Short mmCIF file of C-alpha atoms and ligand atoms in Angstrom, two decimals:
data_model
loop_
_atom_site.label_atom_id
_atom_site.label_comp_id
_atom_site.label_asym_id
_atom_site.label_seq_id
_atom_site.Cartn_x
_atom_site.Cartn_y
_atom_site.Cartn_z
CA UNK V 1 0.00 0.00 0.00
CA UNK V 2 3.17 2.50 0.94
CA UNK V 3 3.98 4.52 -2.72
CA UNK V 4 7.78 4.24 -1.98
CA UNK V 5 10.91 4.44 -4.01
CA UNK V 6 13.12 3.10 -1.78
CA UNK V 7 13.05 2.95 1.87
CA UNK V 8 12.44 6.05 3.54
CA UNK V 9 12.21 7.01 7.61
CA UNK V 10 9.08 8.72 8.86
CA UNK V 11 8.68 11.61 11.85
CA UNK V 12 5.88 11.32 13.59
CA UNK V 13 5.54 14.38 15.74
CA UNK V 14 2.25 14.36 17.92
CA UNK V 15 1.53 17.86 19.28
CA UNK V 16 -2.31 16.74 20.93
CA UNK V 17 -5.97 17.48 19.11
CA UNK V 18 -8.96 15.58 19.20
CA UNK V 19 -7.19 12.59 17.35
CA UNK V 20 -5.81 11.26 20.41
CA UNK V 21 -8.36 12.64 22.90
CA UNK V 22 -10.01 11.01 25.66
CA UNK V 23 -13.78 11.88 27.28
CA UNK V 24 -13.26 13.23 30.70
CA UNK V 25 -15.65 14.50 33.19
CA UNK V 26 -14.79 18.29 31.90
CA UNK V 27 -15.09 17.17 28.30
CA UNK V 28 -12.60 16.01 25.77
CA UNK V 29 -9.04 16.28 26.33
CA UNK V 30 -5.34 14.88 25.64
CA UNK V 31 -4.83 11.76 27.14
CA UNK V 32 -5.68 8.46 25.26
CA UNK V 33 -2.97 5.84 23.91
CA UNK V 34 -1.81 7.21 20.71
CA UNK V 35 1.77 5.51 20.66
CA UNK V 36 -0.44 2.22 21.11
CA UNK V 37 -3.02 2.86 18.41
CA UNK V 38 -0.30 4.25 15.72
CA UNK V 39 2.39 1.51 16.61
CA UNK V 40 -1.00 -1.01 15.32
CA UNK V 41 -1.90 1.16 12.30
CA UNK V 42 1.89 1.70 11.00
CA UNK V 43 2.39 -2.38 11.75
CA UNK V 44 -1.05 -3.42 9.64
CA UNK V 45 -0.75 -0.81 6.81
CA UNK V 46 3.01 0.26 6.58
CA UNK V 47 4.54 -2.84 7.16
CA UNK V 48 7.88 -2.32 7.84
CA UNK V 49 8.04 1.43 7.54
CA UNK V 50 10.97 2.68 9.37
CA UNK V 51 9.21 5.24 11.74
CA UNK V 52 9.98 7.13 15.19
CA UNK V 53 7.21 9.28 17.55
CA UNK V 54 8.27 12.56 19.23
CA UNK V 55 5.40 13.88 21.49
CA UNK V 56 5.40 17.34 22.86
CA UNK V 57 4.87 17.89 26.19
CA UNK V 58 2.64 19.03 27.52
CA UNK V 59 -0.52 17.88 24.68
CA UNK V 60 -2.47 20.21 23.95
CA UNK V 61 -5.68 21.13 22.54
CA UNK V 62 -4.94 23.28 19.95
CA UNK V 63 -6.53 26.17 20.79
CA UNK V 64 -3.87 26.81 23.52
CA UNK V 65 -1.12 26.83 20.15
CA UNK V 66 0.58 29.99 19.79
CA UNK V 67 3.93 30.95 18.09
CA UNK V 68 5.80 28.98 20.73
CA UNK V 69 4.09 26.01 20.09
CA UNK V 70 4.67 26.30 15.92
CA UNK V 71 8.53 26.77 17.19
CA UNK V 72 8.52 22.87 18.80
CA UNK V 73 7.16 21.67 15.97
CA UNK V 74 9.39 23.47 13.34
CA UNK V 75 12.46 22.54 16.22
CA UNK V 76 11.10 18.84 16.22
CA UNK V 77 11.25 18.86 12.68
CA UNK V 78 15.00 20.53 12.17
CA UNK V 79 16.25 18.02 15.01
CA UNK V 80 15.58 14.87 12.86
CA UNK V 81 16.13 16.56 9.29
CA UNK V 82 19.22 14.14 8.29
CA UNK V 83 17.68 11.41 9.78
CA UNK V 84 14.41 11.04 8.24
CA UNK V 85 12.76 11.85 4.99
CA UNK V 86 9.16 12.78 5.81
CA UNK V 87 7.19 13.96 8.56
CA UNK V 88 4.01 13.86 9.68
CA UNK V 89 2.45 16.47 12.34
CA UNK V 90 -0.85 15.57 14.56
CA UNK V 91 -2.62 18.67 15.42
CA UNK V 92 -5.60 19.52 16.74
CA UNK V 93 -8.05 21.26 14.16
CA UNK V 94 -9.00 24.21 15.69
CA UNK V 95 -5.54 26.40 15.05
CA UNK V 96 -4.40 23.75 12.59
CA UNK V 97 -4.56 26.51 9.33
CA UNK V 98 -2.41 28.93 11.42
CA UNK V 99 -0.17 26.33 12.31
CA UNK V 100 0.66 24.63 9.05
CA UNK V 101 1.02 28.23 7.58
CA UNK V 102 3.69 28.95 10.43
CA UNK V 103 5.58 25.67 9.83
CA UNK V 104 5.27 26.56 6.15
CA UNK V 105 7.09 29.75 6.43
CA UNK V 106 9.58 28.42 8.55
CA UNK V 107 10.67 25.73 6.63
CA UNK V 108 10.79 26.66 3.68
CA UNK V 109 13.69 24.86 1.60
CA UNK V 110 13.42 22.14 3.37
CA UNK V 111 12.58 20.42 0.32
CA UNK V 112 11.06 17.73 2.41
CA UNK V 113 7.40 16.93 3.10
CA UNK V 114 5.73 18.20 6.03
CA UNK V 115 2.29 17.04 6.77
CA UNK V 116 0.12 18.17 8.89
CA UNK V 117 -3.01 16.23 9.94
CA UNK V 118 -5.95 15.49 12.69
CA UNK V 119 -9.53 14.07 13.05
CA UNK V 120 -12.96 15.49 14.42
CA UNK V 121 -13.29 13.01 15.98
CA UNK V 122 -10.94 10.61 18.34
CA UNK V 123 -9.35 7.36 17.58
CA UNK V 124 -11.24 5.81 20.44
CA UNK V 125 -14.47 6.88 19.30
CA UNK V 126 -15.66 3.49 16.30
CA UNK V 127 -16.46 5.91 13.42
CA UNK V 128 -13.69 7.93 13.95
CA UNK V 129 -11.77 9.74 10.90
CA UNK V 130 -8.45 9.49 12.65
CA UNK V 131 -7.68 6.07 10.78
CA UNK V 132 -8.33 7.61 7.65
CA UNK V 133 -6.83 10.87 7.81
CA UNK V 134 -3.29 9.77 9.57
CA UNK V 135 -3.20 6.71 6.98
CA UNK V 136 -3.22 9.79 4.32
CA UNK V 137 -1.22 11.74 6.06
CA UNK V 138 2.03 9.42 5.78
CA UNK V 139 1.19 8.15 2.70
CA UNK V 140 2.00 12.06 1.72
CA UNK V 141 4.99 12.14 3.74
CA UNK V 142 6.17 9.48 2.16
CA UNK V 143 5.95 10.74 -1.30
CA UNK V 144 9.13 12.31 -3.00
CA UNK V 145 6.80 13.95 -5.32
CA UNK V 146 5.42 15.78 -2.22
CA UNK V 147 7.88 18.38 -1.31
CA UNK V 148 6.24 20.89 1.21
CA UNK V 149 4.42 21.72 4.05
CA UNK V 150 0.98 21.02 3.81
CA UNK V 151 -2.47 19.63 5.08
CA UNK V 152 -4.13 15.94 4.52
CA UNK V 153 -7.51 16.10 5.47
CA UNK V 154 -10.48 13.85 4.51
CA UNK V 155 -9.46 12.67 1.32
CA UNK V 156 -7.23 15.97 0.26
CA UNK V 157 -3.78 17.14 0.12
CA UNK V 158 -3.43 20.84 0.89
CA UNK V 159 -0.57 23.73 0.86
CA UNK V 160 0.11 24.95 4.03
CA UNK V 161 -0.21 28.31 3.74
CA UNK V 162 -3.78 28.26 1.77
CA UNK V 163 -5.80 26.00 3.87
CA UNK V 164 -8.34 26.65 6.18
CA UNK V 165 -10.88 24.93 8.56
CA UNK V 166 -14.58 25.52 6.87
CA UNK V 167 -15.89 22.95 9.78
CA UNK V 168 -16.34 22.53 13.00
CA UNK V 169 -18.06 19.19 12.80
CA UNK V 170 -17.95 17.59 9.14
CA UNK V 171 -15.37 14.84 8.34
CA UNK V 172 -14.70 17.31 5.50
CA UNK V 173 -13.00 20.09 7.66
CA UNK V 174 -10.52 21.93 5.81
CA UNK V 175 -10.68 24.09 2.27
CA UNK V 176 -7.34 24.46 0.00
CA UNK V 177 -8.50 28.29 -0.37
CA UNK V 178 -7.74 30.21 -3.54
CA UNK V 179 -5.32 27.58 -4.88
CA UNK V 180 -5.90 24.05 -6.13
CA UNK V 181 -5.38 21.18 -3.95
CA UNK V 182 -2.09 19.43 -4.44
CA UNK V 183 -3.52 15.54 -4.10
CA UNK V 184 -6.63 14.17 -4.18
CA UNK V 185 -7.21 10.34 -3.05
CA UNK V 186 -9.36 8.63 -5.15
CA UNK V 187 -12.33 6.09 -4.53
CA UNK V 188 -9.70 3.21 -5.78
CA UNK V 189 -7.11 4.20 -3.00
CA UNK V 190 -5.00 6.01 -5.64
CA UNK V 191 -3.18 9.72 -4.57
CA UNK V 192 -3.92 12.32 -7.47
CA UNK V 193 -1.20 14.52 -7.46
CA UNK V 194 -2.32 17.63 -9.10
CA UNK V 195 -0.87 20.76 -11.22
CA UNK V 196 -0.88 22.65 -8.05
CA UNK V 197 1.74 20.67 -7.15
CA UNK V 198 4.21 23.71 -8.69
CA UNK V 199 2.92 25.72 -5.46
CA UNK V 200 5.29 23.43 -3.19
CA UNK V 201 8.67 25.64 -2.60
CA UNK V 202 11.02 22.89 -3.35
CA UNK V 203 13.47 24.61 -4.91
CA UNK V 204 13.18 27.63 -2.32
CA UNK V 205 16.85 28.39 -0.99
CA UNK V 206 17.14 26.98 2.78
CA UNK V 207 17.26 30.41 4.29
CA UNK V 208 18.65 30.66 7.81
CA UNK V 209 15.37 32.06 10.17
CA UNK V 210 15.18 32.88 13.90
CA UNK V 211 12.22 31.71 16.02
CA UNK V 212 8.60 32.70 16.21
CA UNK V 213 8.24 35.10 19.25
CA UNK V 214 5.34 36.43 20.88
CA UNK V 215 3.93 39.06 18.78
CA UNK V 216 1.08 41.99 19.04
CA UNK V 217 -1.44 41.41 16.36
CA UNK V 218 -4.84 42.48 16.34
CA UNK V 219 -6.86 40.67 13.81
CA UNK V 220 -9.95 42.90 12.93
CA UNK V 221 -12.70 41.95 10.99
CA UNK V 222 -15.45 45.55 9.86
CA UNK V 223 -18.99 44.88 10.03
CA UNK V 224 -21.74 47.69 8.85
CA UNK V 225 -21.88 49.45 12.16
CA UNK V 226 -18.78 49.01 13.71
CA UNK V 227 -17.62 52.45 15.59
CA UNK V 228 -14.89 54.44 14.89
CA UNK V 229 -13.59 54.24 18.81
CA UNK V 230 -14.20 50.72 18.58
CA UNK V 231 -11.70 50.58 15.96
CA UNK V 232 -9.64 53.17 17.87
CA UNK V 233 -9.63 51.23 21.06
CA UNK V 234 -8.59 48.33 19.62
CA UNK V 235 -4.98 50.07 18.04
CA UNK V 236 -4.29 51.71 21.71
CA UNK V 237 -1.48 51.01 22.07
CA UNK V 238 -0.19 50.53 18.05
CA UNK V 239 -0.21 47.11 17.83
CA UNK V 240 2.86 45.54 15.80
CA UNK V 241 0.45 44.50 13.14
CA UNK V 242 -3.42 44.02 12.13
CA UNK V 243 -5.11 41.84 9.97
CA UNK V 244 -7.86 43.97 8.70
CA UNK V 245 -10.84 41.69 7.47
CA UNK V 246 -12.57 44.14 5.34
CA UNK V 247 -15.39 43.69 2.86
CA UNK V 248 -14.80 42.17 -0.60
CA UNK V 249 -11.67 43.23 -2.73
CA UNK V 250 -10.67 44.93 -0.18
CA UNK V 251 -13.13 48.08 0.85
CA UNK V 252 -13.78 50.03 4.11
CA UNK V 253 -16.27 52.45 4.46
CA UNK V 254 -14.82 56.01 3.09
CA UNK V 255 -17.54 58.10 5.59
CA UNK V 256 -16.38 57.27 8.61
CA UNK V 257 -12.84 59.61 8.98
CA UNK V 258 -12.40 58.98 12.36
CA UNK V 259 -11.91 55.31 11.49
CA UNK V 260 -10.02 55.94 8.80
CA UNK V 261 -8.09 57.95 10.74
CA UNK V 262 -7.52 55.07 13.48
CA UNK V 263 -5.92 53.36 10.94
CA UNK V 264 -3.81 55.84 9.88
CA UNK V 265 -2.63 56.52 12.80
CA UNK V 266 -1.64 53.21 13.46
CA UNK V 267 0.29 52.72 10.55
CA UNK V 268 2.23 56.20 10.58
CA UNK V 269 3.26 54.89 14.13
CA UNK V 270 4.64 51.44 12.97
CA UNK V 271 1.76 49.27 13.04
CA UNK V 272 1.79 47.08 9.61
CA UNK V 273 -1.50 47.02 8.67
CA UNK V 274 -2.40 43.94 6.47
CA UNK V 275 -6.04 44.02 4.49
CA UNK V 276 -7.60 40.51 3.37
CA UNK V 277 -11.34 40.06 2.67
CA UNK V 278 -13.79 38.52 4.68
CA UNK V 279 -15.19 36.48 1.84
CA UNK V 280 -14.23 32.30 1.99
CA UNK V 281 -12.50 32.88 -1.78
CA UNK V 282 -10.75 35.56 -3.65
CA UNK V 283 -7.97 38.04 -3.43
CA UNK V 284 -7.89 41.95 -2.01
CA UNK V 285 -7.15 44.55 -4.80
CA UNK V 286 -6.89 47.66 -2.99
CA UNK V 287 -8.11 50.71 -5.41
CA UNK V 288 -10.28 48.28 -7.46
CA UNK V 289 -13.08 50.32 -6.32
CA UNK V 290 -12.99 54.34 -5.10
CA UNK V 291 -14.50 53.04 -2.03
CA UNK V 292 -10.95 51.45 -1.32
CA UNK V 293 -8.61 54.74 -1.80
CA UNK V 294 -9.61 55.90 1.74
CA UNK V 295 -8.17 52.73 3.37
CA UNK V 296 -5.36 52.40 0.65
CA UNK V 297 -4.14 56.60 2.00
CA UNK V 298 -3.82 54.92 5.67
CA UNK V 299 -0.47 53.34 4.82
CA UNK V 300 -2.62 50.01 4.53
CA UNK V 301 -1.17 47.04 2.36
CA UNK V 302 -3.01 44.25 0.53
CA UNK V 303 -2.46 40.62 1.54
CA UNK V 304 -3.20 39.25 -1.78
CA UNK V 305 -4.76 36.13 -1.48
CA UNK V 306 -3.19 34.77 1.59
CA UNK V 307 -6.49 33.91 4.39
CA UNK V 308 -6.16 35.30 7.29
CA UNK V 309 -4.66 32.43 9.00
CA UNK V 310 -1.20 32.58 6.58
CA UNK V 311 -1.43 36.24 7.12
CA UNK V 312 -1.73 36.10 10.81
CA UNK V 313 1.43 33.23 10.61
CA UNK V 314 2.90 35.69 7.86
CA UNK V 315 3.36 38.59 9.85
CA UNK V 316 4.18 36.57 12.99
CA UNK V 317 6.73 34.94 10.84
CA UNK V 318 8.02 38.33 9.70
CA UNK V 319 7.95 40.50 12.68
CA UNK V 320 10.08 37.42 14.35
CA UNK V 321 12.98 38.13 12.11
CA UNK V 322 13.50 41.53 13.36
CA UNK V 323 12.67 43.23 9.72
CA UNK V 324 11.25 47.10 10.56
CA UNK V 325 7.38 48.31 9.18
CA UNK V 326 8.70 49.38 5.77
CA UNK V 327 10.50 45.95 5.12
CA UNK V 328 7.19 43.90 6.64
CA UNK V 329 5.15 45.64 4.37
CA UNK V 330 7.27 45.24 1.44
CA UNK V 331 7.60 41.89 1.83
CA UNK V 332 4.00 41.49 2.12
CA UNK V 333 3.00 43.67 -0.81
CA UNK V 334 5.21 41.88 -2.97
CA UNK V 335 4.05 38.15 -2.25
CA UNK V 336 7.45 36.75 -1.25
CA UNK V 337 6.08 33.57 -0.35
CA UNK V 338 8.42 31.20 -1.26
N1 LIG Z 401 -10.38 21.33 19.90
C1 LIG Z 401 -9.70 20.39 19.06
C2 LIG Z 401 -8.30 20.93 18.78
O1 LIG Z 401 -8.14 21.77 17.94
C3 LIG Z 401 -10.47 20.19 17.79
C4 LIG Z 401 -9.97 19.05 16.91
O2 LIG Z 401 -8.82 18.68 16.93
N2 LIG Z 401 -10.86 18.50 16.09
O3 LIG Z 401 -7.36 20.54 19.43
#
């Protein structure tokens, strides 16, 4: 069943998540026997595979995942890169998108694949997806075709930095937003890779990066209504950066000044101020419409098509290498992905 051209030795790095979560009396949490239940699915479907199991410690649901937390894994990751080939990540759902877009930044060059997966529900539970979506998982990071850092989840292989969780119940959890997905599996068992396979940075140079810090983002999303102090409030004191959810290609309402002026503010003071759209699909073109010059005069840049999970790992990314406003919003502005 294993797609492999010669042996290869798998990472296993288990951060926590519903996949390996037991029922307690204050609900779900870390805690069942996921070394036990893995050892038994590698044995009956990878016989053979070469494989090892960090866990970090202390598991954790993955709402409690910050930058720190995206620093183990990238760490657990860079500690084993001459010894294995592929890695897989288990991650809890809820933060997952932020998370594989951090790891994706950070490794860049690697040239290896990263894959992140998790379930909705727990291995302990009978129909649980965990089975399923680990099984895919290494089957991805086992692939040399498969060079990045990316998401398997229910059936599909994702970038990274472009997918998102559309569900907080359906097996079918995550969206590959605004780019292709890079595999699909088909109904025979077979992995599809896909043209969007081009998106994975293989041939990025390794680039030397220092560690995700704690950062101060504000991640802002306008609704019709939404006061101008409000806005205000929320940028005392500048924050290092804000993700500004605004309405369609990019537009903010061009009658309220003071808001307007919020922003401005902000940015003239050093806060990198990052617009992306609330809507599931599509990129921000600031300007596009007149509506959009007010927020475009604040200093704000567009964050193409990135959701607001990469952008939220972007900027964390960025800010953690010490680059000033000017070269954070440059960097932005011009898409340097990798
Ligand atoms: N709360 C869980 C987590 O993100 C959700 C899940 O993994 N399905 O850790």
């Amino acid at each position: 069943m294993t797609p492999m051209s010669g042996p290869r030795r798998l990472l296993v790095v288990y951060t926590g998540g519903t996949l390996g979560m037991q029922l307690t009396d204050r609900g779900w949490e870390p805690g069942a026997d996921l070394a036990g239940w893995l050892s038994d699915l590698v044995a009956r479907d990878f016989p053979g595979l070469d494989w090892d199991l960090v866990s970090l410690d202390p598991l954790i649901d993955s709402s409690n995942a910050g930058p720190a937390e995206w620093q183990r894994i990238v760490d657990a990751v860079l500690q084993h890169e001459t010894t294995h080939d592929g890695y897989v990540v288990l991650h809890g759902t809820d933060t997952m998108g932020f998370a594989a877009a951090a790891v994706h930044f950070a490794l860049r060059g690697l040239g290896k694949p990263v894959v992140l997966t998790g379930a909705q529900r727990s291995f302990v539970v009978d129909d649980s997806d965990a089975p399923a979506n680990v099984r895919g998982a290494i089957r991805c990071a086992l692939e040399q075709r498969n060079r990045c850092v990316a998401i398997y989840f229910d059936g599909t292989l994702m970038a990274g930095h472009h997918a998102t969780k559309i569900s907080s119940e359906d097996d079918h959890a995550f969206e590959s937003v605004n780019i292709a997905p890079l595999a699909l599996l088909t109904d025979d068992g077979e992995l599809v890779f896909t043209e969007a396979e081009a998106h994975s940075p293989a041939s990025a140079a390794q680039v030397v990066v220092k560690p995700y810090r704690d950062v101060d983002i504000v991640v802002m999303t306008l609704h019709p209504g939404l006061r101008s102090e409000r806005v205000a409030a929320q940028l005392t004191p500048a924050p290092e950066a804000v993700v500004l959810r605004a309405y369609g290609t990019g537009n903010a309402p061009d009658n309220q000044p003071a808001l307007l002026g919020a922003l401005s503010a902000a940015s003239q003071a050093g806060t990198v101020v990052v617009v992306t759209t609330q809507c599931p699909h599509g990129a921000v073109h600031l300007g596009q419409y007149a509506v959009s010059q007010g927020l475009l005069a604040t200093g704000a840049v567009a964050g193409g098509d990135l959701t607001t999970d990469a952008l939220v790992a972007w900027l964390t990314f960025l800010l953690s290498q010490g680059l000033s406003p000017d070269e954070i919003r440059a960097a932005v502005g011009a898409g340097t992905l990798g």
